DNA sequence: GTATGAATTAGCGTATGCGTAAAGAGGCTT
DNA sequence: AAGCCTCTTTACGCATACGCTAATTCATAC
């Protein structure tokens, strides 16, 4: 688990012309490889030797190895001694596991922020995200909807005062990201889901932790069930 | 987060005379350093240079670095360039964070196993642990009680079918381990706690997920509150 | 064709070397 | 005493070197 809150997912690749305070090569390798994994740029299941990755990112094997150790620890890739690294395929069962954890933890966040109350800015961020989701629904733009949905959850989670909680949730969220993107166009129009988000915002505004908790839990369970259904009915056993 | 289920915490140190299939030095370093951290053998707050650790474990800096990357990722230590590694002190706030996560996740496990039911062996393992806790109570042997308590939770968690869930819980459990050990003799005799464990076993046997969930959640919240009280009333702000 | 063993290849685990730049020491100025 | 420049030290980040051994290829036998 990573405790430090990681940066956004944007990547500045090799050399960052004006990109902050000179990250180390290890860090670059980690960021670059992780981005490629999340963006599904590595064919799932295929292997990449350390040297290939080193050539790809134009650095030596040492920082590559450090990045791989981290990525393997976080569950994104597997390191098989003499075969290289590969992006771990995610099964329907894996998704169920991930959603179970996210459900438990995010519901906790929902209850926490409902109990404490959010600043007007935080509430506004949530509302904006919901608005964008609704707009995307009207345009039938799945990608835009997913982006807004992600923004909503990210906003919510970032409002938690529990640093470790934020970190773990982000971690699992990222693991699910690839699959969510791949199944986006297979799911029904997420109208129900958008409404649930709005309900959650209301519960938070009403400062009703139990209600917020329940709404979010139900929301998550519904999403998990739907995803399981999509995966099985499309025979997607490994992504 | 580590996905692979880690071994038990026992360590075979440097060379393992008959210790399995020849672990790599990186692995040895990771295991050895982690054990020392968990057993509180590194003075919290003090720094250790990579070379010192390399000398200590009689290997080069390379495997040490890999181990440190993992440990830092898992939140046990911090790496400060030019100052070395240090065991992260844990504050009362940190413990609250950790317990919040453990509460949410372990309650999930309790509900899961109650819903599914456990094998007679699994139930027996839980009962045995509770018996040992009761015996330790009679002997007023805090250490033995803690060991049994740990066994109980470990058994429970290992009964979950959710591999990632098992892994995250173990991770946070380990983070709390040091502090729990240090505060053992400060807490009141854990009679209440032992009874709660027994109640949980009953709820599981009755296949009542909601009850199991609630019992465990309350159990955890009580424990968290008590710990917070102990830490603050003893002025233990950083362990 | 399949199976078995030897020979070869090459990927990785680890050690080591090197350049950089940060931390600290010492001395100088005010 | 406080600031600040210079010099020294040295820990680390990374590249590189190397040996071990798993993986693969090939030859030979069935």
Short mmCIF file of C-alpha atoms (C1' of nucleotides) in Angstrom, two decimals:
data_model
loop_
_atom_site.label_atom_id
_atom_site.label_comp_id
_atom_site.label_asym_id
_atom_site.label_seq_id
_atom_site.Cartn_x
_atom_site.Cartn_y
_atom_site.Cartn_z
CA UNK A 1 0.00 0.00 0.00
CA UNK A 2 1.26 3.42 -0.79
CA UNK A 3 0.86 5.91 1.94
CA UNK A 4 2.00 9.03 0.24
CA UNK A 5 -0.78 10.48 -1.88
CA UNK A 6 0.36 9.93 -5.39
CA UNK A 7 0.29 12.58 -8.02
CA UNK A 8 -2.38 12.71 -10.64
CA UNK A 9 -2.07 10.14 -13.34
CA UNK A 10 -0.67 12.53 -15.91
CA UNK A 11 2.74 11.61 -17.12
CA UNK A 12 5.54 13.77 -18.32
CA UNK A 13 7.49 10.85 -19.79
CA UNK A 14 11.24 10.77 -20.35
CA UNK A 15 12.50 14.27 -19.77
CA UNK A 16 10.12 16.84 -18.39
CA UNK A 17 10.97 20.13 -20.08
CA UNK A 18 9.52 22.16 -17.23
CA UNK A 19 8.10 19.40 -15.11
CA UNK A 20 8.66 20.17 -11.49
CA UNK A 21 11.67 19.41 -9.37
CA UNK A 22 13.52 16.81 -11.42
CA UNK A 23 12.05 13.47 -10.55
CA UNK A 24 14.39 10.54 -10.24
CA UNK A 25 14.59 7.97 -13.00
CA UNK A 26 12.96 5.39 -10.72
CA UNK A 27 10.05 7.70 -10.26
CA UNK A 28 9.82 8.37 -13.97
CA UNK A 29 9.88 4.65 -14.66
CA UNK A 30 7.16 4.03 -12.09
CA UNK A 31 4.94 6.78 -13.41
CA UNK A 32 5.47 5.92 -17.06
CA UNK A 33 4.93 2.20 -16.64
CA UNK A 34 1.91 2.67 -14.45
CA UNK A 35 0.32 5.03 -16.92
CA UNK A 36 0.82 2.53 -19.71
CA UNK A 37 -0.70 -0.20 -17.62
CA UNK A 38 -3.72 1.89 -16.67
CA UNK A 39 -4.20 3.08 -20.22
CA UNK A 40 -4.10 -0.49 -21.35
CA UNK A 41 -1.11 0.08 -23.59
CA UNK A 42 0.53 -3.18 -22.66
CA UNK A 43 -1.24 -6.19 -24.18
CA UNK A 44 -2.56 -8.03 -21.17
CA UNK A 45 -0.83 -11.30 -20.62
CA UNK A 46 2.23 -10.62 -22.72
CA UNK A 47 5.65 -10.42 -21.17
CA UNK A 48 8.21 -7.66 -21.20
CA UNK A 49 11.79 -8.22 -20.24
CA UNK A 50 13.50 -5.74 -17.98
CA UNK A 51 15.88 -4.84 -20.75
CA UNK A 52 13.05 -4.12 -23.17
CA UNK A 53 11.47 -1.76 -20.70
CA UNK A 54 14.84 -0.18 -20.05
CA UNK A 55 15.28 0.41 -23.78
CA UNK A 56 11.73 1.70 -24.07
CA UNK A 57 12.19 4.29 -21.37
CA UNK A 58 15.82 4.89 -22.20
CA UNK A 59 17.34 4.14 -18.86
CA UNK A 60 19.20 1.27 -17.29
CA UNK A 61 17.64 -1.77 -15.69
CA UNK A 62 18.17 -0.53 -12.15
CA UNK A 63 15.41 2.10 -11.96
CA UNK A 64 13.17 -0.16 -14.04
CA UNK A 65 13.52 -2.88 -11.44
CA UNK A 66 12.65 -0.54 -8.63
CA UNK A 67 9.53 0.56 -10.48
CA UNK A 68 8.57 -3.03 -11.17
CA UNK A 69 8.94 -3.96 -7.53
CA UNK A 70 6.50 -1.22 -6.64
CA UNK A 71 4.03 -2.08 -9.37
CA UNK A 72 4.14 -5.75 -8.47
CA UNK A 73 3.59 -4.86 -4.82
CA UNK A 74 0.57 -2.85 -5.76
CA UNK A 75 -0.87 -5.73 -7.69
CA UNK A 76 -0.73 -4.27 -11.19
CA UNK A 77 1.86 -6.55 -12.66
CA UNK A 78 3.51 -9.85 -12.01
CA UNK A 79 7.21 -10.48 -12.21
CA UNK A 80 8.12 -13.90 -13.45
CA UNK A 81 11.88 -14.48 -13.17
CA UNK A 82 13.15 -15.15 -16.69
CA UNK A 83 9.95 -14.26 -18.44
CA UNK A 84 9.74 -10.65 -17.49
CA UNK A 85 6.90 -8.53 -16.30
CA UNK A 86 3.35 -8.79 -17.46
CA UNK A 87 0.21 -6.88 -16.75
CA UNK A 88 -1.96 -9.08 -14.60
CA UNK A 89 -5.15 -10.08 -16.31
CA UNK A 90 -8.19 -9.25 -14.22
CA UNK A 91 -10.91 -11.84 -13.92
CA UNK A 92 -14.54 -11.38 -13.00
CA UNK A 93 -13.63 -12.81 -9.61
CA UNK A 94 -10.87 -10.22 -9.24
CA UNK A 95 -13.34 -7.48 -9.96
CA UNK A 96 -15.67 -8.86 -7.36
CA UNK A 97 -12.84 -8.81 -4.84
CA UNK A 98 -11.93 -5.25 -5.69
CA UNK A 99 -15.51 -4.02 -5.57
CA UNK A 100 -16.08 -5.65 -2.21
CA UNK A 101 -13.19 -3.72 -0.78
CA UNK A 102 -14.14 -0.47 -2.47
CA UNK A 103 -17.70 -0.84 -1.27
CA UNK A 104 -16.64 -1.24 2.33
CA UNK A 105 -14.12 1.57 2.27
CA UNK A 106 -15.94 4.17 0.21
CA UNK A 107 -19.09 3.72 2.24
CA UNK A 108 -16.95 4.53 5.21
CA UNK A 109 -15.85 7.72 3.53
CA UNK A 110 -19.41 8.61 2.65
CA UNK A 111 -20.43 8.23 6.27
CA UNK A 112 -17.42 10.16 7.48
CA UNK A 113 -17.96 13.18 5.28
CA UNK A 114 -21.69 13.13 5.97
CA UNK A 115 -20.96 13.17 9.68
CA UNK A 116 -18.45 15.96 9.42
CA UNK A 117 -20.05 17.96 6.67
CA UNK A 118 -18.32 19.32 3.62
CA UNK A 119 -17.24 22.79 2.69
CA UNK A 120 -19.27 24.57 0.02
CA UNK A 121 -16.36 24.07 -2.38
CA UNK A 122 -16.30 20.33 -1.78
CA UNK A 123 -20.05 20.06 -2.25
CA UNK A 124 -19.76 22.14 -5.39
CA UNK A 125 -17.14 19.79 -6.78
CA UNK A 126 -19.44 16.84 -6.24
CA UNK A 127 -22.38 18.64 -7.79
CA UNK A 128 -20.33 19.65 -10.79
CA UNK A 129 -19.29 16.10 -11.35
CA UNK A 130 -22.90 14.96 -11.21
CA UNK A 131 -23.88 17.73 -13.63
CA UNK A 132 -21.20 16.55 -16.03
CA UNK A 133 -22.47 13.01 -15.71
CA UNK A 134 -25.95 14.14 -16.58
CA UNK A 135 -24.70 16.18 -19.53
CA UNK A 136 -22.74 13.17 -20.75
CA UNK A 137 -25.89 11.08 -20.45
CA UNK A 138 -27.78 13.48 -22.68
CA UNK A 139 -24.97 13.40 -25.24
CA UNK A 140 -24.74 9.64 -24.80
CA UNK A 141 -21.00 10.14 -24.37
CA UNK A 142 -19.83 7.15 -22.37
CA UNK A 143 -16.25 8.29 -22.10
CA UNK A 144 -17.24 11.70 -20.75
CA UNK A 145 -19.58 10.03 -18.30
CA UNK A 146 -16.81 7.78 -17.03
CA UNK A 147 -14.49 10.73 -16.61
CA UNK A 148 -17.12 12.61 -14.63
CA UNK A 149 -17.92 9.53 -12.57
CA UNK A 150 -14.26 9.17 -11.77
CA UNK A 151 -14.11 12.84 -10.82
CA UNK A 152 -17.05 12.37 -8.47
CA UNK A 153 -15.50 9.46 -6.66
CA UNK A 154 -12.10 11.10 -6.55
CA UNK A 155 -13.63 14.24 -5.04
CA UNK A 156 -15.53 12.26 -2.50
CA UNK A 157 -12.56 10.22 -1.44
CA UNK A 158 -10.22 13.18 -1.33
CA UNK A 159 -12.55 14.75 1.22
CA UNK A 160 -11.79 12.04 3.70
CA UNK A 161 -9.46 13.07 6.48
CA UNK A 162 -8.05 9.57 6.58
CA UNK A 163 -4.91 9.60 4.50
CA UNK A 164 -4.43 5.85 4.47
CA UNK A 165 -8.02 5.32 3.52
CA UNK A 166 -7.65 7.71 0.59
CA UNK A 167 -4.54 5.89 -0.49
CA UNK A 168 -5.95 2.34 -0.41
CA UNK A 169 -9.12 3.34 -2.16
CA UNK A 170 -7.17 5.03 -4.92
CA UNK A 171 -5.06 1.96 -5.28
CA UNK A 172 -7.96 -0.39 -5.84
CA UNK A 173 -9.79 2.12 -7.92
CA UNK A 174 -6.82 2.22 -10.27
CA UNK A 175 -6.74 -1.54 -10.46
CA UNK A 176 -10.33 -1.58 -11.60
CA UNK A 177 -9.81 1.29 -13.99
CA UNK A 178 -8.64 -0.75 -16.96
CA UNK A 179 -11.58 -3.12 -16.82
CA UNK A 180 -14.06 -0.32 -16.31
CA UNK A 181 -12.80 1.40 -19.43
CA UNK A 182 -12.98 -1.79 -21.44
CA UNK A 183 -16.55 -2.55 -20.39
CA UNK A 184 -17.85 0.99 -20.71
CA UNK A 185 -19.67 0.50 -23.99
CA UNK A 186 -21.11 -2.79 -22.90
CA UNK A 187 -23.12 -1.47 -20.01
CA UNK A 188 -26.58 0.04 -20.19
CA UNK A 189 -26.91 3.78 -20.06
CA UNK A 190 -25.93 4.67 -16.51
CA UNK A 191 -28.99 6.68 -15.61
CA UNK A 192 -29.67 4.86 -12.39
CA UNK A 193 -26.08 5.35 -11.32
CA UNK A 194 -26.15 9.06 -11.94
CA UNK A 195 -29.23 9.45 -9.79
CA UNK A 196 -27.63 7.53 -6.97
CA UNK A 197 -24.76 9.97 -6.98
CA UNK A 198 -27.17 12.83 -6.57
CA UNK A 199 -28.88 11.06 -3.70
CA UNK A 200 -25.54 10.66 -2.00
CA UNK A 201 -24.82 14.36 -2.29
CA UNK A 202 -28.17 15.07 -0.70
CA UNK A 203 -27.53 12.70 2.17
CA UNK A 204 -24.19 14.37 2.76
CA UNK A 205 -25.78 17.80 2.76
CA UNK A 206 -28.39 16.57 5.20
CA UNK A 207 -25.53 15.39 7.40
CA UNK A 208 -27.03 11.92 7.60
CA UNK A 209 -24.11 9.47 7.89
CA UNK A 210 -26.22 6.34 8.09
CA UNK A 211 -28.14 7.31 4.99
CA UNK A 212 -25.00 8.28 3.08
CA UNK A 213 -23.41 5.02 4.10
CA UNK A 214 -26.36 3.00 2.93
CA UNK A 215 -26.80 4.82 -0.35
CA UNK A 216 -23.21 4.44 -1.27
CA UNK A 217 -23.08 0.82 -0.28
CA UNK A 218 -26.14 0.01 -2.34
CA UNK A 219 -24.74 2.03 -5.20
CA UNK A 220 -21.55 0.07 -5.14
CA UNK A 221 -23.20 -3.29 -4.79
CA UNK A 222 -25.45 -2.52 -7.72
CA UNK A 223 -22.45 -1.51 -9.79
CA UNK A 224 -20.60 -4.66 -8.82
CA UNK A 225 -23.53 -6.89 -9.71
CA UNK A 226 -23.97 -5.21 -13.04
CA UNK A 227 -20.30 -5.52 -13.85
CA UNK A 228 -20.33 -9.18 -12.94
CA UNK A 229 -23.32 -9.67 -15.20
CA UNK A 230 -21.64 -7.84 -18.08
CA UNK A 231 -18.44 -9.80 -17.71
CA UNK A 232 -20.12 -13.18 -17.54
CA UNK A 233 -22.66 -12.58 -20.28
CA UNK A 234 -19.92 -11.41 -22.58
CA UNK A 235 -17.62 -14.23 -21.64
CA UNK A 236 -14.96 -11.78 -20.52
CA UNK A 237 -13.10 -13.94 -18.10
CA UNK A 238 -9.77 -12.23 -18.31
CA UNK A 239 -9.03 -8.62 -18.99
CA UNK B 1 -0.69 -3.19 -1.35
CA UNK B 2 0.72 -6.63 -1.55
CA UNK B 3 -1.42 -9.11 -3.34
CA UNK B 4 0.49 -12.27 -2.77
CA UNK B 5 -0.29 -13.73 0.62
CA UNK B 6 2.84 -13.26 2.57
CA UNK B 7 4.40 -15.93 4.67
CA UNK B 8 4.06 -15.99 8.41
CA UNK B 9 6.12 -13.43 10.22
CA UNK B 10 8.75 -15.90 11.33
CA UNK B 11 12.14 -15.17 9.93
CA UNK B 12 14.98 -17.47 9.11
CA UNK B 13 17.49 -14.61 8.88
CA UNK B 14 20.65 -14.68 6.82
CA UNK B 15 21.07 -18.23 5.59
CA UNK B 16 18.23 -20.61 6.12
CA UNK B 17 19.70 -24.00 7.07
CA UNK B 18 16.67 -25.85 5.84
CA UNK B 19 14.45 -22.92 5.04
CA UNK B 20 12.57 -23.67 1.88
CA UNK B 21 13.59 -23.03 -1.70
CA UNK B 22 16.49 -20.63 -1.36
CA UNK B 23 14.98 -17.17 -1.14
CA UNK B 24 16.71 -14.36 -2.93
CA UNK B 25 18.74 -11.83 -1.02
CA UNK B 26 16.12 -9.17 -1.73
CA UNK B 27 13.54 -11.36 -0.14
CA UNK B 28 15.76 -12.07 2.84
CA UNK B 29 16.39 -8.38 3.26
CA UNK B 30 12.68 -7.62 3.10
CA UNK B 31 11.78 -10.31 5.59
CA UNK B 32 14.59 -9.53 7.98
CA UNK B 33 14.04 -5.78 7.96
CA UNK B 34 10.31 -6.12 8.29
CA UNK B 35 10.66 -8.46 11.24
CA UNK B 36 12.95 -6.02 12.98
CA UNK B 37 10.53 -3.20 12.36
CA UNK B 38 7.57 -5.18 13.65
CA UNK B 39 9.49 -6.39 16.67
CA UNK B 40 10.43 -2.83 17.43
CA UNK B 41 14.14 -3.52 17.14
CA UNK B 42 14.86 -0.31 15.33
CA UNK B 43 14.60 2.73 17.59
CA UNK B 44 11.68 4.64 16.16
CA UNK B 45 12.73 7.86 14.57
CA UNK B 46 16.41 7.08 14.15
CA UNK B 47 17.98 6.78 10.74
CA UNK B 48 19.83 3.93 9.12
CA UNK B 49 21.92 4.36 6.04
CA UNK B 50 21.65 1.84 3.26
CA UNK B 51 25.24 0.82 3.80
CA UNK B 52 24.67 0.17 7.50
CA UNK B 53 21.76 -2.11 6.70
CA UNK B 54 23.82 -3.80 4.03
CA UNK B 55 26.57 -4.45 6.56
CA UNK B 56 24.05 -5.60 9.12
CA UNK B 57 22.52 -8.18 6.82
CA UNK B 58 25.79 -8.92 5.08
CA UNK B 59 24.79 -8.18 1.55
CA UNK B 60 25.26 -5.34 -0.90
CA UNK B 61 23.15 -2.23 -1.13
CA UNK B 62 21.17 -3.45 -4.11
CA UNK B 63 18.88 -5.98 -2.42
CA UNK B 64 18.61 -3.66 0.57
CA UNK B 65 17.30 -0.93 -1.66
CA UNK B 66 14.69 -3.21 -3.15
CA UNK B 67 13.53 -4.22 0.28
CA UNK B 68 13.36 -0.61 1.40
CA UNK B 69 11.29 0.34 -1.61
CA UNK B 70 8.77 -2.30 -0.65
CA UNK B 71 8.73 -1.39 3.02
CA UNK B 72 8.33 2.28 2.21
CA UNK B 73 5.48 1.44 -0.16
CA UNK B 74 3.77 -0.48 2.57
CA UNK B 75 4.05 2.43 4.94
CA UNK B 76 6.41 0.95 7.50
CA UNK B 77 9.41 3.11 6.86
CA UNK B 78 10.32 6.36 5.22
CA UNK B 79 13.27 6.87 2.93
CA UNK B 80 14.92 10.23 3.22
CA UNK B 81 17.69 10.61 0.64
CA UNK B 82 21.01 11.24 2.42
CA UNK B 83 19.56 10.46 5.83
CA UNK B 84 18.67 6.86 5.25
CA UNK B 85 15.65 4.88 6.29
CA UNK B 86 13.75 5.29 9.48
CA UNK B 87 10.84 3.47 11.02
CA UNK B 88 7.86 5.74 10.80
CA UNK B 89 6.57 6.79 14.18
CA UNK B 90 2.89 6.07 14.60
CA UNK B 91 0.70 8.71 16.13
CA UNK B 92 -2.66 8.35 17.83
CA UNK B 93 -4.16 9.78 14.67
CA UNK B 94 -2.39 7.11 12.60
CA UNK B 95 -3.86 4.41 14.79
CA UNK B 96 -7.29 5.88 14.37
CA UNK B 97 -6.82 5.79 10.62
CA UNK B 98 -5.67 2.20 10.68
CA UNK B 99 -8.46 1.05 12.95
CA UNK B 100 -11.08 2.73 10.80
CA UNK B 101 -9.88 0.73 7.82
CA UNK B 102 -9.55 -2.50 9.75
CA UNK B 103 -13.01 -2.05 11.20
CA UNK B 104 -14.59 -1.66 7.81
CA UNK B 105 -12.71 -4.52 6.21
CA UNK B 106 -12.79 -7.09 8.99
CA UNK B 107 -16.49 -6.55 9.54
CA UNK B 108 -16.86 -7.38 5.88
CA UNK B 109 -14.99 -10.61 6.46
CA UNK B 110 -17.11 -11.44 9.47
CA UNK B 111 -20.25 -11.00 7.42
CA UNK B 112 -18.83 -12.99 4.53
CA UNK B 113 -17.86 -16.02 6.57
CA UNK B 114 -21.11 -15.89 8.51
CA UNK B 115 -23.00 -15.92 5.24
CA UNK B 116 -21.01 -18.76 3.80
CA UNK B 117 -20.45 -20.76 6.96
CA UNK B 118 -17.15 -22.15 8.11
CA UNK B 119 -15.80 -25.66 8.13
CA UNK B 120 -15.60 -27.43 11.50
CA UNK B 121 -11.81 -27.01 11.36
CA UNK B 122 -12.09 -23.28 10.84
CA UNK B 123 -14.59 -22.94 13.66
CA UNK B 124 -12.36 -25.05 15.87
CA UNK B 125 -9.41 -22.77 15.15
CA UNK B 126 -11.45 -19.76 16.24
CA UNK B 127 -12.67 -21.51 19.37
CA UNK B 128 -9.18 -22.59 20.29
CA UNK B 129 -7.93 -19.06 19.97
CA UNK B 130 -10.73 -17.84 22.24
CA UNK B 131 -9.92 -20.60 24.73
CA UNK B 132 -6.31 -19.49 24.77
CA UNK B 133 -7.39 -15.93 25.31
CA UNK B 134 -9.47 -17.00 28.28
CA UNK B 135 -6.63 -19.06 29.69
CA UNK B 136 -4.28 -16.12 29.29
CA UNK B 137 -6.80 -13.95 31.10
CA UNK B 138 -6.83 -16.32 34.06
CA UNK B 139 -3.03 -16.32 34.13
CA UNK B 140 -3.06 -12.57 33.62
CA UNK B 141 -0.55 -13.13 30.85
CA UNK B 142 -0.92 -10.17 28.57
CA UNK B 143 1.56 -11.38 26.02
CA UNK B 144 -0.14 -14.75 25.65
CA UNK B 145 -3.47 -13.02 25.35
CA UNK B 146 -2.18 -10.82 22.56
CA UNK B 147 -0.78 -13.83 20.74
CA UNK B 148 -4.10 -15.64 20.98
CA UNK B 149 -5.99 -12.53 19.95
CA UNK B 150 -3.74 -12.22 16.94
CA UNK B 151 -4.35 -15.89 16.14
CA UNK B 152 -8.09 -15.34 16.30
CA UNK B 153 -8.05 -12.46 13.91
CA UNK B 154 -5.63 -14.16 11.61
CA UNK B 155 -7.83 -17.25 11.48
CA UNK B 156 -10.90 -15.24 10.81
CA UNK B 157 -9.31 -13.23 8.05
CA UNK B 158 -7.71 -16.24 6.44
CA UNK B 159 -11.16 -17.74 6.08
CA UNK B 160 -12.15 -15.03 3.68
CA UNK B 161 -12.25 -16.07 0.06
CA UNK B 162 -11.20 -12.61 -0.96
CA UNK B 163 -7.47 -12.73 -1.46
CA UNK B 164 -6.99 -8.99 -1.81
CA UNK B 165 -9.06 -8.39 1.29
CA UNK B 166 -6.90 -10.80 3.26
CA UNK B 167 -3.81 -9.08 2.00
CA UNK B 168 -4.84 -5.50 2.83
CA UNK B 169 -6.08 -6.43 6.25
CA UNK B 170 -2.84 -8.18 7.06
CA UNK B 171 -0.94 -5.17 5.90
CA UNK B 172 -2.69 -2.76 8.22
CA UNK B 173 -2.76 -5.24 11.02
CA UNK B 174 1.00 -5.40 10.83
CA UNK B 175 1.29 -1.66 10.89
CA UNK B 176 -0.66 -1.54 14.11
CA UNK B 177 1.26 -4.45 15.61
CA UNK B 178 4.12 -2.45 17.06
CA UNK B 179 1.87 -0.01 18.84
CA UNK B 180 -0.40 -2.75 20.12
CA UNK B 181 2.55 -4.52 21.66
CA UNK B 182 3.81 -1.35 23.27
CA UNK B 183 0.46 -0.51 24.82
CA UNK B 184 -0.40 -4.03 25.94
CA UNK B 185 0.40 -3.54 29.58
CA UNK B 186 -1.32 -0.19 29.71
CA UNK B 187 -4.76 -1.43 28.86
CA UNK B 188 -7.28 -2.90 31.28
CA UNK B 189 -7.70 -6.62 31.45
CA UNK B 190 -9.30 -7.50 28.13
CA UNK B 191 -12.25 -9.46 29.50
CA UNK B 192 -14.84 -7.60 27.51
CA UNK B 193 -12.85 -8.14 24.34
CA UNK B 194 -12.57 -11.87 24.88
CA UNK B 195 -16.33 -12.16 25.30
CA UNK B 196 -16.92 -10.25 22.10
CA UNK B 197 -14.81 -12.76 20.25
CA UNK B 198 -16.94 -15.57 21.53
CA UNK B 199 -20.10 -13.74 20.50
CA UNK B 200 -18.69 -13.40 17.02
CA UNK B 201 -18.05 -17.13 16.79
CA UNK B 202 -21.63 -17.75 17.82
CA UNK B 203 -22.97 -15.37 15.22
CA UNK B 204 -20.89 -17.11 12.59
CA UNK B 205 -22.16 -20.49 13.68
CA UNK B 206 -25.70 -19.20 13.54
CA UNK B 207 -24.98 -18.03 9.99
CA UNK B 208 -26.15 -14.56 10.80
CA UNK B 209 -24.11 -12.16 8.63
CA UNK B 210 -25.76 -8.98 9.84
CA UNK B 211 -25.18 -9.95 13.46
CA UNK B 212 -21.59 -11.00 12.82
CA UNK B 213 -20.99 -7.77 10.99
CA UNK B 214 -22.40 -5.67 13.80
CA UNK B 215 -20.62 -7.52 16.56
CA UNK B 216 -17.29 -7.21 14.89
CA UNK B 217 -17.77 -3.59 14.02
CA UNK B 218 -18.69 -2.74 17.58
CA UNK B 219 -15.79 -4.82 18.83
CA UNK B 220 -13.38 -2.90 16.66
CA UNK B 221 -14.80 0.48 17.45
CA UNK B 222 -14.57 -0.25 21.14
CA UNK B 223 -10.97 -1.35 20.74
CA UNK B 224 -10.14 1.77 18.73
CA UNK B 225 -11.71 4.06 21.32
CA UNK B 226 -9.89 2.35 24.14
CA UNK B 227 -6.60 2.58 22.33
CA UNK B 228 -7.13 6.26 21.61
CA UNK B 229 -7.89 6.79 25.29
CA UNK B 230 -4.76 4.92 26.36
CA UNK B 231 -2.55 6.80 23.97
CA UNK B 232 -3.85 10.21 24.91
CA UNK B 233 -3.98 9.65 28.65
CA UNK B 234 -0.42 8.41 28.59
CA UNK B 235 0.75 11.16 26.33
CA UNK B 236 1.97 8.67 23.78
CA UNK B 237 1.84 10.82 20.70
CA UNK B 238 4.45 9.04 18.70
CA UNK B 239 5.36 5.40 18.75
"C1'" DG C 1 6.86 -38.97 -33.87
"C1'" DT C 2 8.08 -38.65 -28.59
"C1'" DA C 3 11.37 -38.75 -24.92
"C1'" DT C 4 15.69 -37.86 -22.72
"C1'" DG C 5 19.88 -35.83 -21.86
"C1'" DA C 6 23.62 -32.53 -23.08
"C1'" DA C 7 24.89 -28.14 -24.68
"C1'" DT C 8 23.87 -23.38 -25.24
"C1'" DT C 9 21.76 -19.11 -24.41
"C1'" DA C 10 20.36 -15.32 -21.97
"C1'" DG C 11 17.72 -13.01 -18.13
"C1'" DC C 12 18.09 -11.85 -13.78
"C1'" DG C 13 20.03 -11.15 -9.09
"C1'" DT C 14 23.52 -8.99 -7.10
"C1'" DA C 15 27.91 -6.57 -6.55
"C1'" DT C 16 30.51 -2.72 -7.66
"C1'" DG C 17 31.94 1.70 -9.48
"C1'" DC C 18 31.13 6.44 -10.46
"C1'" DG C 19 29.31 11.16 -10.70
"C1'" DT C 20 26.34 14.28 -8.46
"C1'" DA C 21 24.73 17.03 -5.23
"C1'" DA C 22 23.31 17.53 -0.59
"C1'" DA C 23 24.73 18.11 4.19
"C1'" DG C 24 27.93 19.77 7.15
"C1'" DA C 25 32.35 22.08 8.69
"C1'" DG C 26 35.15 25.78 8.94
"C1'" DG C 27 36.43 30.31 8.33
"C1'" DC C 28 35.41 34.98 7.06
"C1'" DT C 29 32.59 39.22 7.34
"C1'" DT C 30 29.46 42.22 9.61
"C1'" DA D 1 26.28 35.92 17.41
"C1'" DA D 2 24.38 35.51 13.06
"C1'" DG D 3 24.89 35.21 8.32
"C1'" DC D 4 27.19 33.34 4.30
"C1'" DC D 5 30.61 31.73 1.36
"C1'" DT D 6 33.82 27.83 0.28
"C1'" DC D 7 35.51 23.39 0.79
"C1'" DT D 8 35.05 18.67 2.10
"C1'" DT D 9 32.77 14.70 2.82
"C1'" DT D 10 29.79 11.10 1.62
"C1'" DA D 11 25.20 8.89 0.64
"C1'" DC D 12 22.66 7.94 -2.92
"C1'" DG D 13 20.94 7.25 -7.80
"C1'" DC D 14 22.06 4.99 -11.48
"C1'" DA D 15 24.91 2.48 -14.84
"C1'" DT D 16 27.51 -1.33 -15.56
"C1'" DA D 17 29.69 -5.85 -14.91
"C1'" DC D 18 29.36 -10.66 -14.00
"C1'" DG D 19 28.16 -15.30 -12.59
"C1'" DC D 20 24.42 -18.45 -11.80
"C1'" DT D 21 20.93 -21.01 -13.35
"C1'" DA D 22 16.55 -21.57 -15.63
"C1'" DA D 23 14.92 -21.94 -20.15
"C1'" DT D 24 15.59 -23.39 -24.53
"C1'" DT D 25 17.75 -25.81 -28.36
"C1'" DC D 26 19.65 -29.58 -30.26
"C1'" DA D 27 21.24 -34.20 -30.68
"C1'" DT D 28 20.47 -38.75 -29.90
"C1'" DA D 29 17.84 -42.74 -28.73
"C1'" DC D 30 13.74 -45.15 -28.77
#
